[in-house]
Each structure stands twice: as C-alpha cells, then as structure tokens.
Amino acid sequence: MKFKLNILALGLFSLGLASCTDSFLDVESKTESSTGNYYKTESDAYRALVGCYDGWQCTTSSEGVGFYLASEMMADECYGATGVADGRNYQVIDRFDQAQSSSDLNLYETDWKNYYAAVYRCNELISRADGINWTSEATKGTYLGEAHAIRALCYFDMVRLWENIPLLDTPTTDNIAQAAPDEVYRLIISDLKYAAENIPANAYPKAQAASNDGHITKYAAEALLARVYLFYSGYYGKEPADLTKAEALAAVEDVIASEEFDLVKEFKNLWPAASVTWTANADGSYTKTDTYAGRGNVETVLAQKFNYTSDYNGNADGNRWQVMIAPRNLITVPYGQGWGACTVSPKLVNSYQSGDTRAAASIIDYTSEGIADRDNFSLLYNDQREYTGYGIKKYAPLAIWQQADDGTWSEVNEVMGKEIGAGEYQISQYQDFVVVRYSDVLLMAAELGSPNAQAYLDAVRDRAFGGDTGKRVTATKENILKERMYEFAFEGLRYWDLLRQGVDVAAAEIAETRTLLSGGVEDVVTIQGSKITATRGLCQIPYNQINLSNGVLKQNAGW
C-alpha cells in the first residue's frame, strides 16, 4: 500500500527534523542515526518524542485538507466556499456529494499518509522502550505517555473521519485489513489511560507554560478521555469497552480539581484577531491595542503548536488552514488575506442571543465592521464563492498598519508580530490550534452528570454574557449542547457534537437549501440530509489507497 511506503520513508527516521518544530520541538540531529544504533538513551528517546510531535503537527501543517477544515466544512457552521474559479473539492466535503467534483477521488490522501506516518513514529518509540537506558521511571512514564497520547490523538481523528481504518500498533509496513471501530477505540482509550496514569502531574506545570507549552500533560489526556467517551457513546449508542461514564467524569473532575486551569476573563482575549484593535490618530498614524491572553494561557489545556518560517525552504510548517479560512484576496486590518474557505452560515450568526460576546469575538461581519464599504472590497466580493457576509475571526490571520519611508501608511500581512512580504503569508501562519480549552472541560463534566454541573455551565455562560447572571439557563443536556455550539464555534468540535447526537440529528441540522452569492451572482447551495445518512457522516477513503491495497481496503458507504 502506498501509505505504508510513505510511512517507511518518513518514519525510519522521524528524528532531528527541522520542519514542524516549535519551542521544545527544536531539536537537531548531530550525527547520522538509524534504528540499529538508536533508542539507547533518554536523549535518544527525547529526540524520538520530538519526531512524534513533529508527525502530529504535520497532520495539520501539510497540504492536505486537515482535520480542522474538514470538521468546519461538514458542520452547519460553514460552507466550503473558496474562489469562484477554484475546484469544487471543498464542495464535495461540505455537501457529502462526490458529484460536486467527480474527479476528486483522493481528497484525503495526504492526510491519510500523514496520520499513518505520525502513528509509525509513535509505534517506533513505544516498541523500543525496553531497550532504552532510562534513568528514572518518571522520565520513562512522561516520554512514553506523550507518545501513547499522540498515537491516540491521531487514531481518534482517523476513526472519526473514516471509521474503517487499518490499526497499526507496531512499526509494521504490512498490508493489513481495516479493523473494527471498537478495536481502534480500545487502543485509543488504552493509550490515553496510559498517558493519564504515567505522565506525572508536575511534569509540565502550567506556571512554566512559556518553556513547556505544547506538551501533552496528564490533564490533557484526562480531558481527551472524556471527549472520546462522549463521542463514542453518542455515535454508537453504547459505552466503549474499558471506559465507563463514571471514569470519564472522574477524569475531567480531576482536571478541574488540579486548579491548573481557569477561564480567561474576557472571551475575546482568547483569540489574536478578536483582541486587537487599531485606532486612527489625528496625524494619520495608527495605534494598536492588543489584549490577547497569549499562547499557553491559563485556559489552554492542550494546543497543537506551529512554527514561523520566512521562505519556501521545504520546512514550511505553519498551520495552513489559517490562511485557507482568511478573507479572500483582501488585506483589511486587523485581518490578513487568504483563500476564503469556510464562509460562515447566516443561520448560526442569527441564532446568537443579544449580549453574547462570543458572536463578535468569533465572527467577522463584513458589513457591521465597515469592511464591505471599503473601495477594495471588490477584491473579495468578486472572487468569493458562497459569500455570506461573514467569516471566521477566531483563527483569522492578522494584518497591520505599516509606515513606509515616505511617511505613507499601508496594510500588510503580519504573522504573530513578524511583518512579512507578499506570498509568505501562505505558509507562515503559526497561531496555535487549541485542541482542548478549560471551558470544554467544564461543559464535558456538566454533560457527564457532575454534581457541580450547574456551576460549571454558569461559569461559561456568565463569561459569555459579560457577567450578566440573568442569562443563566438550567444545566440540562440540551442546554449544555446548545452552549457548546456558541462556545466552540469554529474550533472543529461542532460537527462531532452533532454526529454524536445521532446521524439523523446531524443530517437534519446540516441539511439546507440557501441562495448565496458566488462572484456576485446568485448561487443555490443545497446540502441534502440523505447524503449524510447514506455516508453515516463518514468521509471518503482515498481511492488510491484502496487500489494500492489490492482490494484489502474497502470504501465507505455513500462514496
């Protein structure tokens, strides 16, 4: 199978890579290494762990669709969009409809390869553990716990996207059949339990996030256990093997009891684009105000890290999805330009309650923010497919006002404080993707039946409404799930929250017919619920992989 050749090429050595690195991931190989002379010391193990993180990061920074974009397009939050002359591959994903682009039979091939490459790296380290000269059980538990958790994260993404996947728990390149989903979930749960039990609570204290942010902690593993339980039990209508509801609740209650985390006071300060404002001065200059809580802030339980790169040098490992969702062709401070994917659904916008600060912090409103009135707005409007008037703000890349030598001011792209020239914005974005926030921990605990459910929901909702306690609602499952829709909009969670309520529920919520504008011309978008039920909400397995497997792999229903 082609993906296995790719695994071998990337995995056989996953160490000392300059790409896909950030902070603690910046480890360079000083000598040639091979599996014959490696995996002997803790230093070797640490470099191998860097390779595991690198592999996980590359599942997002590479040129594939990526889990985040796919999750957003499949949900009822966004449309596929992009440009009027672009291919319709994103429409295939958005509408669960291969007929949108019948030639796009390998939409997820890069993703498939990258996930299995990451899994291979984790399998290598885990399988070599007994040959390593560990100096302490704590270090062994930490490094192996992180490797197990990364493998679990990769498999959890894959089993939700495709369900029917080969399960590799050793570094093999054999052509093996797809496993039953229960087998995959059994490994995911085992891996996360291993991480929660073996990574010491003080391995990566939150107070030292500046130096260790991005590492998977005991608490991140516990939060993920609850997420796995909620999805599996909802989607399959039964408890997963080896994980009870009581265990899932105990896991998130432990995160809360740790007092390592808290809610950032103002919701907008969680997101760079929502926390930056520019003020025009009387002399024609501009003043920037920035209230961003920062990377690794107190609300971040787990973030996927990315790194800045200044050129196309083969090591471009920014979060490519960020430029994909940015305003089409338009630099408009504070938002940088991009390719206009994932235009935001008016249905979601119109459903926010008055006073909910999350609306303005999450969504770019081209009209109310004055962007649609600008002379250069036609750059976006005339080339935008499925224009709704709204874009994603949480992960919008940034632009700044910059003064030239002649004193004139212009808008240019910015990457987390680094001014960059034309073109580089496509590869250099490196805002963290926040995998788990503390508010998610609170709402999962509430949904799982914590005796403190009402207090947890109140804390999230009070923050959303600026401290207005008059907006509180009873902590029922229905209200908690509704709260999640607004709290985690555009964070890659909504689709899976819908699907775990039942495929029919997801189909009914997502299905619609709406007239939008593509290049200024009316464009009827139809998403059929029957397509979602036919596929059971699952994605296309790359046909190349099926063909190269000599019939071992089978395509999912509906594709």
Coordinates of C-alpha atoms in Angstrom, one line a residue:
M1 CA 0.0 0.0 0.0
K2 CA 1.3 3.4 -0.9
F3 CA 0.6 4.9 2.6
K4 CA 2.9 2.2 4.1
L5 CA 5.8 3.2 1.7
N6 CA 5.2 6.7 2.8
I7 CA 5.3 5.7 6.5
L8 CA 8.6 3.9 5.9
A9 CA 10.1 6.9 4.2
L10 CA 9.0 9.4 6.9
G11 CA 9.2 7.1 9.9
L12 CA 12.6 5.4 9.5
F13 CA 13.8 8.3 10.7
S14 CA 11.5 10.6 12.5
L15 CA 14.2 12.3 14.4
G16 CA 16.1 15.6 14.4
L17 CA 13.8 17.2 11.8
A18 CA 14.0 20.9 11.3
S19 CA 10.4 21.1 10.0
C20 CA 7.2 21.1 12.0
T21 CA 9.0 22.4 15.1
D22 CA 8.4 25.0 17.7
S23 CA 9.9 25.7 21.2
F24 CA 10.8 22.3 22.8
L25 CA 10.4 20.7 19.3
D26 CA 13.6 22.5 18.1
V27 CA 16.0 19.5 18.2
E28 CA 18.6 18.9 15.5
S29 CA 20.3 15.7 14.8
K30 CA 24.1 16.0 15.2
T31 CA 25.0 12.6 13.9
E32 CA 23.6 10.0 11.5
S33 CA 21.2 7.7 13.2
S34 CA 19.5 4.5 12.3
T35 CA 17.3 2.0 14.1
G36 CA 20.4 -0.1 14.5
N37 CA 22.3 2.3 16.7
Y38 CA 19.5 4.3 18.2
Y39 CA 16.9 4.1 21.0
K40 CA 19.6 3.5 23.7
T41 CA 19.5 6.6 25.9
E42 CA 16.9 9.0 27.3
S43 CA 18.4 11.6 24.9
D44 CA 17.5 9.3 22.0
A45 CA 14.0 8.8 23.4
Y46 CA 13.5 12.6 23.7
R47 CA 14.6 13.1 20.1
A48 CA 12.2 10.3 19.1
L49 CA 9.4 12.0 21.0
V50 CA 10.2 15.2 19.1
G51 CA 9.6 13.2 15.9
C52 CA 6.2 12.0 17.3
Y53 CA 5.1 15.6 17.9
D54 CA 6.5 16.6 14.5
G55 CA 4.4 13.9 12.9
W56 CA 1.3 15.0 14.7
Q57 CA 1.9 18.6 13.8
C58 CA 2.4 17.7 10.1
T59 CA -1.1 16.2 10.0
T60 CA -2.2 19.9 10.1
S61 CA 0.7 21.9 8.6
S62 CA 0.9 19.8 5.5
E63 CA -1.0 20.4 2.2
G64 CA -3.9 18.0 2.9
V65 CA -7.4 19.0 3.8
G66 CA -6.7 18.7 7.5
F67 CA -9.0 17.7 10.4
Y68 CA -9.9 21.3 11.3
L69 CA -11.0 22.4 7.8
A70 CA -12.9 19.1 7.2
S71 CA -14.7 19.4 10.6
E72 CA -15.7 23.0 9.8
M73 CA -17.0 22.3 6.3
M74 CA -19.0 19.2 7.3
A75 CA -20.7 21.1 10.2
D76 CA -23.6 23.5 9.9
E77 CA -21.3 26.4 10.7
C78 CA -19.6 27.0 7.4
Y79 CA -19.7 26.4 3.6
G80 CA -16.9 25.1 1.5
A81 CA -16.5 28.4 -0.3
T82 CA -13.0 29.4 -1.7
G83 CA -12.9 31.2 -5.1
V84 CA -15.3 31.2 -8.0
A85 CA -12.8 29.6 -10.3
D86 CA -11.4 27.1 -7.8
G87 CA -12.0 23.4 -8.0
R88 CA -15.0 22.1 -6.1
N89 CA -13.2 19.7 -3.8
Y90 CA -14.4 21.6 -0.8
Q91 CA -18.0 21.4 -2.0
V92 CA -17.6 17.6 -2.1
I93 CA -16.7 17.7 1.6
D94 CA -19.3 20.3 2.5
R95 CA -22.2 18.6 0.8
F96 CA -21.1 14.9 1.2
D97 CA -21.5 14.7 -2.5
Q98 CA -18.9 13.2 -4.8
A99 CA -20.9 14.6 -7.8
Q100 CA -19.7 18.1 -6.9
S101 CA -16.3 17.0 -8.4
S102 CA -16.4 13.5 -9.6
S103 CA -12.6 13.5 -10.3
D104 CA -11.7 14.3 -6.7
L105 CA -11.3 10.7 -5.6
N106 CA -8.3 11.3 -3.3
L107 CA -9.4 14.3 -1.2
Y108 CA -7.8 13.0 1.9
E109 CA -4.8 11.1 0.6
T110 CA -2.2 13.5 2.0
D111 CA -4.0 13.4 5.4
W112 CA -4.1 9.6 5.3
K113 CA -0.4 9.4 4.7
N114 CA 0.5 12.0 7.3
Y115 CA -1.6 10.3 10.0
Y116 CA 0.0 6.9 9.4
A117 CA 3.4 8.5 9.3
A118 CA 2.8 10.0 12.7
V119 CA 1.5 6.7 14.1
Y120 CA 4.5 4.9 12.7
R121 CA 6.8 7.3 14.7
C122 CA 4.9 6.7 17.9
N123 CA 5.0 2.9 17.3
E124 CA 8.7 3.1 16.9
L125 CA 9.3 4.8 20.2
I126 CA 6.8 2.7 22.1
S127 CA 8.1 -0.6 20.7
R128 CA 11.8 0.3 21.6
A129 CA 11.1 1.4 25.2
D130 CA 12.6 -1.8 26.8
G131 CA 15.9 -1.2 25.1
I132 CA 16.4 2.4 26.4
N133 CA 18.5 3.0 29.5
W134 CA 16.0 5.1 31.5
T135 CA 17.5 7.0 34.4
S136 CA 14.1 7.4 36.1
E137 CA 10.6 5.9 36.0
A138 CA 9.2 9.4 35.9
T139 CA 11.0 10.3 32.7
K140 CA 10.1 7.0 31.1
G141 CA 6.4 7.5 32.0
T142 CA 6.4 11.0 30.7
Y143 CA 8.0 10.3 27.3
L144 CA 6.1 7.1 26.7
G145 CA 2.9 8.7 28.0
E146 CA 3.2 11.5 25.5
A147 CA 3.9 9.1 22.6
H148 CA 0.8 7.0 23.6
A149 CA -1.3 10.1 23.7
I150 CA -0.1 11.4 20.3
R151 CA -1.0 8.0 18.8
A152 CA -4.4 8.2 20.5
L153 CA -5.0 11.7 19.1
C154 CA -4.1 10.5 15.6
Y155 CA -6.3 7.5 15.7
F156 CA -9.2 9.4 17.2
D157 CA -9.1 11.8 14.3
M158 CA -8.8 9.0 11.8
V159 CA -11.6 6.8 13.2
R160 CA -14.0 9.7 13.3
L161 CA -13.1 10.7 9.7
W162 CA -13.1 7.3 8.1
E163 CA -14.1 4.8 10.9
N164 CA -12.9 1.8 8.9
I165 CA -9.1 2.0 9.1
P166 CA -6.1 -0.3 9.4
L167 CA -5.0 -0.5 13.1
L168 CA -1.2 -0.5 13.4
D169 CA 0.2 -0.7 17.0
T170 CA 3.7 -1.8 15.9
P171 CA 6.0 -0.2 13.3
T172 CA 5.0 -2.5 10.5
T173 CA 4.6 -1.9 6.8
D174 CA 2.4 -4.9 6.2
N175 CA -0.7 -4.5 4.1
I176 CA -3.4 -5.1 6.7
A177 CA -7.2 -5.0 6.6
Q178 CA -9.4 -2.4 8.2
A179 CA -10.1 -3.0 11.9
A180 CA -13.4 -3.0 13.6
P181 CA -14.0 0.5 15.1
D182 CA -14.2 -1.0 18.6
E183 CA -10.7 -2.3 18.3
V184 CA -9.5 1.2 17.3
Y185 CA -11.3 2.8 20.2
R186 CA -9.9 0.2 22.6
L187 CA -6.4 1.2 21.6
I188 CA -7.3 5.0 21.9
I189 CA -8.6 4.5 25.4
S190 CA -5.7 2.3 26.5
D191 CA -3.2 4.9 25.2
L192 CA -5.0 7.8 26.9
K193 CA -5.2 5.9 30.2
Y194 CA -1.5 5.1 30.0
A195 CA -0.7 8.8 29.5
A196 CA -3.0 9.9 32.3
E197 CA -1.5 7.3 34.7
N198 CA 2.2 7.7 33.7
I199 CA 2.8 11.3 32.9
P200 CA 3.4 12.9 36.4
A201 CA 1.1 15.7 37.3
N202 CA 4.1 18.0 37.8
A203 CA 5.8 17.0 34.5
Y204 CA 4.8 20.2 32.7
P205 CA 3.3 22.7 35.3
K206 CA 1.1 25.4 33.8
A207 CA 3.1 28.0 35.6
Q208 CA 6.0 27.2 33.3
A209 CA 4.0 27.2 30.1
A210 CA 6.5 29.5 28.4
S211 CA 9.0 26.7 28.2
N212 CA 6.8 23.6 28.0
D213 CA 3.6 24.7 26.3
G214 CA 2.5 22.1 23.7
H215 CA 3.5 19.1 25.7
I216 CA 0.6 16.7 26.4
T217 CA 0.0 16.5 30.1
K218 CA -1.8 14.1 32.4
Y219 CA -4.6 16.6 32.4
A220 CA -4.8 16.8 28.6
A221 CA -5.0 13.0 28.5
E222 CA -7.8 13.0 31.0
A223 CA -9.8 15.7 29.1
L224 CA -9.4 13.7 25.9
L225 CA -10.7 10.5 27.6
A226 CA -13.9 12.4 28.3
R227 CA -14.2 13.6 24.7
V228 CA -13.7 10.0 23.4
Y229 CA -16.3 8.7 25.8
L230 CA -18.9 11.3 24.8
F231 CA -18.4 10.8 21.1
Y232 CA -18.3 7.0 21.1
S233 CA -21.2 6.6 23.5
G234 CA -23.3 9.0 21.5
Y235 CA -22.4 7.9 18.0
Y236 CA -22.6 4.1 18.7
G237 CA -25.3 4.2 21.4
K238 CA -23.3 2.2 23.9
E239 CA -20.4 2.6 26.3
P240 CA -17.0 1.9 24.9
A241 CA -15.0 -1.1 26.2
D242 CA -12.7 -0.2 29.1
L243 CA -14.1 3.3 29.7
T244 CA -17.2 4.0 31.8
K245 CA -19.2 7.2 32.2
A246 CA -18.0 7.4 35.8
E247 CA -14.4 7.1 34.7
A248 CA -14.8 9.8 32.1
L249 CA -16.4 12.1 34.6
A250 CA -13.7 11.4 37.2
A251 CA -11.1 12.3 34.6
V252 CA -12.4 15.8 33.9
E253 CA -13.2 16.4 37.6
D254 CA -9.5 15.7 38.2
V255 CA -8.6 18.4 35.7
I256 CA -10.8 20.8 37.5
A257 CA -9.6 19.8 40.9
S258 CA -6.0 20.4 39.8
E259 CA -6.5 24.1 39.8
E260 CA -4.0 24.3 37.0
F261 CA -6.5 26.0 34.7
D262 CA -9.1 28.7 34.7
L263 CA -11.3 30.7 32.3
V264 CA -9.7 33.8 30.7
K265 CA -11.7 36.7 32.0
E266 CA -12.9 38.0 28.6
F267 CA -13.8 35.6 25.8
K268 CA -12.4 37.8 23.0
N269 CA -8.9 37.7 24.6
L270 CA -8.5 34.0 23.7
W271 CA -8.1 34.9 20.0
P272 CA -5.5 37.2 18.5
A273 CA -7.8 38.7 15.8
A274 CA -10.6 39.4 18.3
S275 CA -8.3 41.1 20.8
V276 CA -6.5 43.5 18.5
T277 CA -7.9 47.0 17.7
W278 CA -6.4 49.8 15.6
T279 CA -7.2 53.5 16.2
A280 CA -6.6 56.2 13.6
N281 CA -4.8 59.2 15.1
A282 CA -5.3 62.8 14.0
D283 CA -1.9 62.9 12.3
G284 CA -2.8 60.0 10.1
S285 CA -0.9 57.4 12.1
Y286 CA -2.4 54.3 13.8
T287 CA -2.2 53.0 17.3
K288 CA -2.5 49.3 18.1
T289 CA -4.1 47.9 21.3
D290 CA -3.7 44.2 22.0
T291 CA -5.3 42.4 24.9
Y292 CA -4.6 38.8 23.7
A293 CA -4.1 36.4 26.6
G294 CA -1.2 34.8 24.8
R295 CA -0.2 31.3 23.8
G296 CA -0.4 28.7 26.5
N297 CA -2.7 30.9 28.6
V298 CA -4.5 29.6 31.7
E299 CA -7.4 28.3 29.7
T300 CA -5.4 26.2 27.3
V301 CA -5.4 22.5 28.3
L302 CA -3.8 21.3 25.0
A303 CA -2.6 23.2 22.0
Q304 CA -1.1 22.0 18.7
K305 CA 1.9 24.2 18.0
F306 CA 3.2 25.5 14.7
N307 CA 6.3 27.5 13.7
Y308 CA 7.1 30.5 11.7
T309 CA 9.1 30.2 8.5
S310 CA 10.2 33.0 6.3
D311 CA 10.5 31.2 2.9
Y312 CA 9.7 28.2 0.9
N313 CA 12.6 26.1 2.1
G314 CA 10.9 22.7 2.5
N315 CA 10.3 23.2 6.2
A316 CA 7.2 25.3 5.9
D317 CA 5.2 24.2 8.9
G318 CA 2.7 26.9 9.6
N319 CA -1.0 26.0 10.2
R320 CA -2.1 26.1 6.5
W321 CA -5.8 26.0 7.4
Q322 CA -5.4 29.5 8.9
V323 CA -4.7 31.1 5.5
M324 CA -7.4 28.9 3.9
I325 CA -10.1 30.5 6.0
A326 CA -8.8 34.1 5.8
P327 CA -10.7 36.8 3.8
R328 CA -10.5 36.1 0.1
N329 CA -7.7 38.2 -1.6
L330 CA -8.2 41.1 0.9
I331 CA -5.9 42.6 3.5
T332 CA -8.1 44.6 5.8
V333 CA -6.6 45.4 9.2
P334 CA -6.7 43.6 11.5
Y335 CA -7.3 40.6 9.2
G336 CA -4.8 39.2 6.8
Q337 CA -5.6 37.8 3.4
G338 CA -6.2 34.2 2.4
W339 CA -8.3 32.0 0.2
G340 CA -11.8 32.4 1.5
A341 CA -12.7 28.9 2.6
C342 CA -15.4 28.3 5.2
T343 CA -17.7 31.3 4.9
V344 CA -19.9 31.4 7.9
S345 CA -23.5 30.3 7.9
P346 CA -26.1 33.1 8.5
K347 CA -28.2 30.6 10.4
L348 CA -25.5 30.4 13.1
V349 CA -24.9 34.2 13.1
N350 CA -28.6 34.9 13.6
S351 CA -29.0 32.4 16.4
Y352 CA -26.7 34.2 18.9
Q353 CA -28.6 35.8 21.8
S354 CA -28.3 39.6 22.3
G355 CA -25.4 40.3 24.7
D356 CA -23.4 37.2 23.8
T357 CA -19.9 38.5 23.4
R358 CA -18.8 35.3 21.7
A359 CA -20.5 36.4 18.4
A360 CA -18.3 39.4 17.8
A361 CA -15.2 37.5 19.1
S362 CA -15.8 34.6 16.8
I363 CA -17.2 36.0 13.5
I364 CA -16.1 38.7 11.1
D365 CA -19.1 40.7 10.0
Y366 CA -18.0 42.4 6.8
T367 CA -20.9 44.9 6.9
S368 CA -21.0 45.9 10.6
E369 CA -17.2 46.2 10.7
G370 CA -17.2 48.5 7.7
I371 CA -15.2 46.2 5.5
A372 CA -17.9 45.9 2.9
D373 CA -17.8 49.7 2.4
R374 CA -14.2 49.8 1.5
D375 CA -13.1 50.7 -2.0
N376 CA -11.0 47.5 -2.3
F377 CA -13.7 45.1 -1.0
S378 CA -14.4 44.1 -4.6
L379 CA -11.2 42.1 -4.5
L380 CA -13.0 39.8 -2.1
Y381 CA -16.6 40.1 -3.2
N382 CA -16.0 39.5 -7.0
D383 CA -13.9 36.3 -6.4
Q384 CA -15.6 34.8 -3.3
R385 CA -17.6 31.6 -3.8
E386 CA -20.6 31.2 -1.5
Y387 CA -20.3 34.7 0.1
T388 CA -22.4 35.1 3.2
G389 CA -21.1 38.4 4.6
Y390 CA -19.4 36.6 7.4
G391 CA -16.0 34.9 8.0
I392 CA -14.2 33.1 10.8
K393 CA -12.5 35.5 13.3
K394 CA -11.1 33.2 15.9
Y395 CA -8.4 31.9 13.6
A396 CA -8.2 34.7 11.1
P397 CA -4.5 35.7 10.3
L398 CA -3.5 39.2 11.2
A399 CA -2.6 42.3 9.2
I400 CA -1.1 45.6 10.5
W401 CA -0.7 49.2 9.5
Q402 CA 2.8 49.9 8.4
Q403 CA 4.5 53.2 7.7
A404 CA 6.8 53.4 4.7
D405 CA 9.9 55.6 4.5
D406 CA 8.0 58.3 2.6
G407 CA 5.5 58.5 5.6
T408 CA 2.6 56.8 3.9
W409 CA 0.7 54.1 5.7
S410 CA -0.4 50.8 4.2
E411 CA -1.9 47.5 5.3
V412 CA 0.4 44.4 5.2
N413 CA 0.2 40.9 6.4
E414 CA 1.6 40.0 9.8
V415 CA 2.5 36.7 11.4
M416 CA 2.3 36.9 15.2
G417 CA 4.3 40.1 15.4
K418 CA 6.5 39.3 12.4
E419 CA 5.9 41.5 9.4
I420 CA 6.1 39.5 6.2
G421 CA 6.1 40.3 2.5
A422 CA 3.8 39.1 -0.3
G423 CA 3.4 35.4 -0.7
E424 CA 4.9 34.2 2.6
Y425 CA 1.6 34.6 4.4
Q426 CA 0.6 31.4 2.7
I427 CA 3.0 29.2 4.7
S428 CA 4.0 31.2 7.8
Q429 CA 0.9 31.5 10.0
Y430 CA 1.5 29.9 13.3
Q431 CA -1.3 30.6 15.7
D432 CA -1.8 27.7 18.0
F433 CA -4.7 25.4 17.3
V434 CA -6.3 24.9 20.7
V435 CA -7.3 21.3 20.9
V436 CA -8.8 21.5 24.4
R437 CA -9.9 24.5 26.4
Y438 CA -10.8 24.6 30.1
S439 CA -14.3 25.7 29.2
D440 CA -14.6 22.4 27.3
V441 CA -13.6 20.5 30.4
L442 CA -16.3 22.3 32.4
L443 CA -19.0 21.6 29.9
M444 CA -18.0 18.0 29.4
A445 CA -18.1 17.5 33.2
A446 CA -21.5 19.1 33.3
E447 CA -22.8 16.9 30.5
L448 CA -21.4 13.8 32.1
G449 CA -23.5 14.5 35.2
S450 CA -21.2 16.2 37.7
P451 CA -23.0 17.4 40.9
N452 CA -21.5 20.7 40.0
A453 CA -23.0 20.8 36.5
Q454 CA -25.0 24.0 37.1
A455 CA -22.0 25.9 38.5
Y456 CA -19.8 24.8 35.5
L457 CA -22.4 25.9 33.0
D458 CA -22.9 29.1 34.8
A459 CA -19.2 29.9 34.8
V460 CA -19.0 29.5 31.0
R461 CA -22.3 31.4 30.3
D462 CA -21.6 34.2 32.7
R463 CA -18.3 34.9 30.9
A464 CA -20.0 34.8 27.6
F465 CA -22.5 37.5 28.7
G466 CA -20.0 39.8 30.4
G467 CA -21.0 38.7 33.9
D468 CA -24.8 39.1 33.3
T469 CA -26.2 36.3 35.5
G470 CA -29.6 36.9 34.2
K471 CA -28.7 34.9 31.1
R472 CA -28.3 31.6 33.0
V473 CA -30.1 28.5 32.0
T474 CA -30.7 25.2 33.6
A475 CA -27.9 22.6 33.1
T476 CA -29.9 20.1 31.0
K477 CA -28.1 18.1 28.3
E478 CA -30.0 20.1 25.6
N479 CA -28.8 23.4 27.1
I480 CA -25.2 22.2 27.5
L481 CA -25.0 21.0 23.9
K482 CA -26.5 24.3 22.7
E483 CA -24.0 26.2 24.8
R484 CA -21.2 24.2 23.1
M485 CA -22.4 25.4 19.7
Y486 CA -21.7 29.0 20.7
E487 CA -18.7 28.5 22.9
F488 CA -16.7 26.3 20.5
A489 CA -17.9 27.7 17.1
F490 CA -15.1 27.3 14.5
E491 CA -13.0 25.2 16.8
G492 CA -13.6 21.9 15.0
L493 CA -16.0 20.5 17.6
R494 CA -19.5 21.3 16.3
Y495 CA -19.7 18.6 13.7
W496 CA -18.7 15.8 16.1
D497 CA -21.1 17.2 18.7
L498 CA -23.9 16.9 16.1
L499 CA -22.9 13.4 14.9
R500 CA -22.8 12.0 18.5
Q501 CA -26.4 13.1 18.9
G502 CA -27.2 10.7 16.0
V503 CA -26.6 10.7 12.3
D504 CA -30.3 11.6 11.7
V505 CA -30.0 14.6 14.1
A506 CA -26.8 15.7 12.3
A507 CA -28.4 15.3 8.9
A508 CA -31.5 17.3 9.9
E509 CA -29.4 20.2 11.4
I510 CA -26.9 20.4 8.5
A511 CA -29.3 19.9 5.5
E512 CA -30.5 23.1 3.9
T513 CA -31.0 25.0 0.6
R514 CA -29.8 28.6 0.6
T515 CA -29.1 31.1 -2.0
L516 CA -25.7 32.7 -1.6
L517 CA -23.5 34.8 -3.9
S518 CA -20.6 33.5 -5.9
G519 CA -18.7 36.3 -7.6
G520 CA -21.8 38.5 -7.0
V521 CA -24.1 36.1 -8.8
E522 CA -26.8 34.1 -7.1
D523 CA -25.7 30.5 -6.3
V524 CA -28.1 28.0 -4.8
V525 CA -26.4 25.8 -2.3
T526 CA -28.2 22.5 -1.5
I527 CA -26.9 20.2 1.2
Q528 CA -29.0 17.0 1.3
G529 CA -29.6 15.2 4.6
S530 CA -29.9 12.0 2.7
K531 CA -26.2 12.3 1.7
I532 CA -25.2 12.5 5.3
T533 CA -27.3 9.5 6.3
A534 CA -26.0 7.5 3.4
T535 CA -22.4 8.1 4.4
R536 CA -23.2 7.9 8.1
G537 CA -21.3 11.1 8.4
L538 CA -18.1 9.5 7.4
C539 CA -15.5 10.7 4.8
Q540 CA -14.1 9.3 1.6
I541 CA -11.2 6.9 1.9
P542 CA -8.7 7.8 -0.7
Y543 CA -9.3 5.7 -3.8
N544 CA -5.5 5.5 -4.5
Q545 CA -5.1 3.7 -1.2
I546 CA -7.9 1.3 -1.9
N547 CA -6.4 0.5 -5.3
L548 CA -2.8 0.1 -4.0
S549 CA -4.0 -2.2 -1.2
N550 CA -5.0 -4.8 -3.9
G551 CA -8.5 -4.9 -2.6
V552 CA -7.7 -5.1 1.1
L553 CA -9.2 -1.7 1.8
K554 CA -12.9 -1.1 1.2
Q555 CA -14.6 2.3 0.5
N556 CA -17.1 3.7 3.0
A557 CA -20.8 3.6 2.1
G558 CA -22.1 6.5 0.1
W559 CA -18.8 7.4 -1.6

